[in-house]
Amino acid sequence: SAVISQKPSRDICQRGTSLTIQCQVDSQVTMMFWYRQQPGQSLTLIATANQGSEATYESGFVIDKFPISRPNLTFSTLTVSNMSPEDSSIYLCSVEERGQMNTEAFFGQGTRLTVV
Amino acid sequence: KQEVTQIPAALSVPEGENLVLNCSFTDSAIYNLQWFRQDPGKGLTSLLLIQSSQREQTSGRLNASLDKSSGRSTLYIAASQPGDSATYLCAGPPGFSSGSARQLTFGSGTQLTVLP
């Protein structure tokens, strides 16, 4: 199974600033996924990061607010820009591994962001 | 669109009890279902992946079942321990025969507390 390292594990940030979250995978993967989990909620997909092309954003998420980089097949970053307290969430990086019969998702340990 | 529901939202049991967590989904064409564990403020750990062709999957004290016809999956935890305390999430992809985990739909989770 894929091993995903995410940094930072947590941060407390001032409103109006930006935070960049890093995600490193121990194997090459085609797609990397960024999720948000707001307090007490389940996970919501922000975007899919493909190497060599623009990220694909889900409804309600825009590139100006959540710019994503994907410089190679093992690394991606998500930036949370111009933060407000409403951005306080856990942000998670995920990859998938495709087997013959199924696709399994794996997640990083998450970045717990608090905006004050 | 796949919708996933988990009942109960929270569960508290004494150590040693066997317990069942429930997950229901709306699209029976699901091709696999995945159970995750999430510790507070952390990422997700994949527990079990059940393919649509399987009815059960076991890992240690955990047993997950899948009944596509009724749109239900259960996670059975035997001989629960305080270390099992966490939130348990189920997730399924949209109901087509191939695809990626990119569109995983998560349930809202069951918060389990095992009392010593």
Short mmCIF file of C-alpha atoms in Angstrom, two decimals:
data_model
loop_
_atom_site.label_atom_id
_atom_site.label_comp_id
_atom_site.label_asym_id
_atom_site.label_seq_id
_atom_site.Cartn_x
_atom_site.Cartn_y
_atom_site.Cartn_z
CA SER A 1 0.00 0.00 0.00
CA ALA A 2 1.09 3.55 -0.70
CA VAL A 3 2.71 5.52 2.10
CA ILE A 4 1.80 9.20 2.12
CA SER A 5 3.62 11.86 4.11
CA GLN A 6 1.86 15.14 4.67
CA LYS A 7 3.35 18.32 6.13
CA PRO A 8 2.66 20.18 8.32
CA SER A 9 0.59 17.97 10.56
CA ARG A 10 -1.03 21.01 12.11
CA ASP A 11 -0.80 24.78 12.08
CA ILE A 12 -2.44 27.82 13.55
CA CYS A 13 -2.55 30.72 11.10
CA GLN A 14 -3.65 34.33 11.08
CA ARG A 15 -6.56 35.29 8.88
CA GLY A 16 -5.53 36.76 5.57
CA THR A 17 -2.39 34.65 5.30
CA SER A 18 -1.75 31.56 3.18
CA LEU A 19 -0.57 28.08 4.06
CA THR A 20 0.97 25.53 1.72
CA ILE A 21 0.50 21.88 2.54
CA GLN A 22 2.86 19.30 1.09
CA CYS A 23 2.10 15.72 0.17
CA GLN A 24 4.79 13.17 -0.67
CA VAL A 25 4.04 9.63 -1.86
CA ASP A 26 6.50 6.75 -1.78
CA SER A 27 5.56 5.63 -5.28
CA GLN A 28 4.65 7.23 -8.57
CA VAL A 29 0.94 7.86 -8.96
CA THR A 30 -1.06 9.38 -11.76
CA MET A 31 -3.57 11.28 -9.69
CA MET A 32 -3.43 12.80 -6.25
CA PHE A 33 -6.51 14.05 -4.47
CA TRP A 34 -7.05 16.79 -1.94
CA TYR A 35 -9.91 16.63 0.54
CA ARG A 36 -11.24 18.94 3.19
CA GLN A 37 -12.91 17.82 6.38
CA GLN A 38 -14.62 20.61 8.26
CA PRO A 39 -15.18 20.18 12.01
CA GLY A 40 -17.68 17.44 12.70
CA GLN A 41 -18.19 16.76 9.00
CA SER A 42 -17.19 14.08 6.58
CA LEU A 43 -14.72 14.47 3.74
CA THR A 44 -15.30 16.65 0.71
CA LEU A 45 -13.13 16.43 -2.38
CA ILE A 46 -11.48 19.74 -3.27
CA ALA A 47 -9.62 18.81 -6.43
CA THR A 48 -7.73 16.17 -8.35
CA ALA A 49 -4.10 16.93 -9.13
CA ASN A 50 -2.66 15.48 -12.32
CA GLN A 51 1.00 15.68 -13.19
CA GLY A 52 1.59 17.92 -16.16
CA SER A 53 -1.83 19.52 -16.30
CA GLU A 54 -4.09 21.83 -14.38
CA ALA A 55 -5.85 20.44 -11.36
CA THR A 56 -9.53 19.61 -11.69
CA TYR A 57 -11.63 21.38 -9.06
CA GLU A 58 -14.92 20.22 -7.66
CA SER A 59 -17.96 22.42 -7.47
CA GLY A 60 -17.54 25.10 -4.85
CA PHE A 61 -13.75 25.16 -4.96
CA VAL A 62 -11.68 27.51 -7.10
CA ILE A 63 -8.06 27.70 -8.09
CA ASP A 64 -7.54 31.20 -6.71
CA LYS A 65 -8.47 30.03 -3.24
CA PHE A 66 -6.85 26.57 -3.40
CA PRO A 67 -3.97 26.61 -5.88
CA ILE A 68 -2.41 23.21 -6.40
CA SER A 69 0.95 22.19 -7.76
CA ARG A 70 1.91 18.79 -9.09
CA PRO A 71 5.53 19.01 -10.25
CA ASN A 72 6.11 15.26 -10.48
CA LEU A 73 4.48 11.89 -9.95
CA THR A 74 5.27 11.66 -6.23
CA PHE A 75 4.59 15.16 -4.92
CA SER A 76 1.83 17.75 -4.69
CA THR A 77 1.07 20.89 -2.75
CA LEU A 78 -2.20 22.54 -1.81
CA THR A 79 -2.23 26.19 -0.78
CA VAL A 80 -5.06 27.63 1.25
CA SER A 81 -5.02 31.31 0.31
CA ASN A 82 -6.25 34.41 2.10
CA MET A 83 -7.46 32.29 4.98
CA SER A 84 -10.49 33.00 7.12
CA PRO A 85 -11.73 31.13 10.20
CA GLU A 86 -14.12 29.22 7.91
CA ASP A 87 -11.07 27.52 6.39
CA SER A 88 -10.32 25.82 9.70
CA SER A 89 -10.44 22.15 8.75
CA ILE A 90 -8.41 19.03 8.31
CA TYR A 91 -6.92 18.87 4.84
CA LEU A 92 -6.07 15.44 3.51
CA CYS A 93 -4.05 14.17 0.61
CA SER A 94 -5.03 10.89 -1.02
CA VAL A 95 -3.89 8.54 -3.75
CA GLU A 96 -5.40 5.46 -5.29
CA GLU A 97 -3.90 2.13 -6.13
CA ARG A 98 -5.50 0.18 -8.93
CA GLY A 99 -5.52 -3.57 -8.72
CA GLN A 100 -6.89 -6.02 -11.20
CA MET A 101 -10.32 -5.96 -9.69
CA ASN A 102 -10.52 -2.85 -7.59
CA THR A 103 -9.22 0.56 -6.72
CA GLU A 104 -8.18 1.31 -3.17
CA ALA A 105 -7.72 4.76 -1.67
CA PHE A 106 -4.99 5.72 0.80
CA PHE A 107 -4.66 8.89 2.81
CA GLY A 108 -2.00 10.97 4.45
CA GLN A 109 -2.11 11.77 8.13
CA GLY A 110 -3.83 15.07 7.48
CA THR A 111 -3.07 18.71 8.19
CA ARG A 112 -5.12 20.23 10.96
CA LEU A 113 -5.51 23.93 10.20
CA THR A 114 -6.86 26.48 12.62
CA VAL A 115 -7.35 30.03 11.39
CA VAL A 116 -7.59 32.73 14.05
CA LYS B 1 -25.21 10.33 -7.38
CA GLN B 2 -24.04 7.95 -4.69
CA GLU B 3 -25.16 8.78 -1.17
CA VAL B 4 -23.69 7.05 1.86
CA THR B 5 -25.24 6.98 5.32
CA GLN B 6 -23.79 5.63 8.54
CA ILE B 7 -25.72 4.65 11.62
CA PRO B 8 -25.26 5.19 14.49
CA ALA B 9 -23.44 8.51 14.57
CA ALA B 10 -21.89 7.61 17.89
CA LEU B 11 -21.54 4.43 19.88
CA SER B 12 -20.14 3.73 23.32
CA VAL B 13 -19.50 0.18 24.47
CA PRO B 14 -17.63 -1.53 27.30
CA GLU B 15 -14.38 -3.24 26.51
CA GLY B 16 -14.72 -6.78 25.23
CA GLU B 17 -18.04 -6.33 23.49
CA ASN B 18 -18.61 -7.30 19.88
CA LEU B 19 -20.18 -4.51 17.84
CA VAL B 20 -21.53 -3.73 14.41
CA LEU B 21 -21.28 -0.49 12.50
CA ASN B 22 -23.68 0.10 9.63
CA CYS B 23 -23.24 1.75 6.28
CA SER B 24 -25.91 2.12 3.61
CA PHE B 25 -25.54 3.39 0.05
CA THR B 26 -28.04 4.35 -2.60
CA ASP B 27 -26.46 3.06 -5.81
CA SER B 28 -26.31 -0.73 -5.75
CA ALA B 29 -24.08 -0.77 -8.82
CA ILE B 30 -21.22 0.01 -6.48
CA TYR B 31 -18.09 -1.92 -7.45
CA ASN B 32 -16.32 -1.75 -4.12
CA LEU B 33 -16.66 -0.27 -0.67
CA GLN B 34 -13.92 0.78 1.68
CA TRP B 35 -13.87 1.14 5.46
CA PHE B 36 -11.54 3.61 7.14
CA ARG B 37 -10.54 4.50 10.65
CA GLN B 38 -9.84 8.11 11.67
CA ASP B 39 -8.30 9.12 14.95
CA PRO B 40 -9.12 12.63 16.21
CA GLY B 41 -7.51 15.32 14.09
CA LYS B 42 -5.70 12.76 11.96
CA GLY B 43 -5.86 11.25 8.51
CA LEU B 44 -7.65 8.10 7.41
CA THR B 45 -6.32 4.58 7.73
CA SER B 46 -7.70 2.04 5.29
CA LEU B 47 -9.11 -0.95 7.15
CA LEU B 48 -10.84 -3.10 4.59
CA LEU B 49 -11.78 -2.97 0.94
CA ILE B 50 -14.63 -5.17 -0.25
CA GLN B 51 -15.05 -5.81 -3.93
CA SER B 52 -18.50 -6.09 -5.40
CA SER B 53 -17.87 -9.77 -6.08
CA GLN B 54 -17.17 -10.43 -2.42
CA ARG B 55 -19.60 -10.68 0.44
CA GLU B 56 -17.08 -10.49 3.25
CA GLN B 57 -13.56 -9.38 4.00
CA THR B 58 -11.67 -10.05 7.20
CA SER B 59 -8.63 -8.53 8.86
CA GLY B 60 -7.84 -9.61 12.39
CA ARG B 61 -10.77 -8.72 14.64
CA LEU B 62 -12.49 -6.84 11.84
CA ASN B 63 -14.99 -8.29 9.42
CA ALA B 64 -16.74 -6.28 6.77
CA SER B 65 -19.68 -7.47 4.74
CA LEU B 66 -21.28 -6.13 1.61
CA ASP B 67 -24.83 -6.71 0.42
CA LYS B 68 -25.30 -4.85 -2.83
CA SER B 69 -28.92 -5.84 -3.26
CA SER B 70 -29.92 -4.16 -0.03
CA GLY B 71 -27.38 -1.35 -0.33
CA ARG B 72 -25.72 -2.16 2.96
CA SER B 73 -22.34 -2.86 4.43
CA THR B 74 -21.45 -3.68 8.00
CA LEU B 75 -18.20 -3.54 9.92
CA TYR B 76 -18.04 -6.06 12.72
CA ILE B 77 -15.48 -5.53 15.45
CA ALA B 78 -14.89 -8.48 17.73
CA ALA B 79 -13.73 -8.23 21.32
CA SER B 80 -13.48 -4.45 21.25
CA GLN B 81 -10.58 -2.71 22.97
CA PRO B 82 -10.08 0.90 24.13
CA GLY B 83 -7.57 1.28 21.31
CA ASP B 84 -10.42 0.77 18.85
CA SER B 85 -11.86 4.13 19.89
CA ALA B 86 -11.96 6.26 16.75
CA THR B 87 -14.30 7.40 14.02
CA TYR B 88 -15.08 4.77 11.41
CA LEU B 89 -15.95 5.90 7.90
CA CYS B 90 -17.24 3.97 4.95
CA ALA B 91 -16.84 5.21 1.41
CA GLY B 92 -17.97 4.08 -1.98
CA PRO B 93 -17.27 5.18 -5.51
CA PRO B 94 -20.03 6.08 -7.92
CA GLY B 95 -21.88 3.16 -9.33
CA PHE B 96 -20.13 2.41 -12.54
CA SER B 97 -18.06 -0.66 -13.30
CA SER B 98 -14.79 1.11 -13.69
CA GLY B 99 -13.52 4.37 -12.42
CA SER B 100 -11.30 5.81 -9.82
CA ALA B 101 -11.46 6.61 -6.18
CA ARG B 102 -11.54 10.26 -7.15
CA GLN B 103 -15.23 10.41 -6.58
CA LEU B 104 -15.38 8.57 -3.32
CA THR B 105 -18.47 9.45 -1.37
CA PHE B 106 -18.00 9.24 2.37
CA GLY B 107 -20.50 8.55 5.07
CA SER B 108 -20.55 10.92 8.01
CA GLY B 109 -18.88 8.32 10.20
CA THR B 110 -19.56 6.51 13.44
CA GLN B 111 -17.66 7.76 16.47
CA LEU B 112 -16.82 4.73 18.56
CA THR B 113 -15.77 4.87 22.21
CA VAL B 114 -14.68 1.67 23.91
CA LEU B 115 -14.69 2.07 27.66
CA PRO B 116 -12.07 0.26 29.73
#
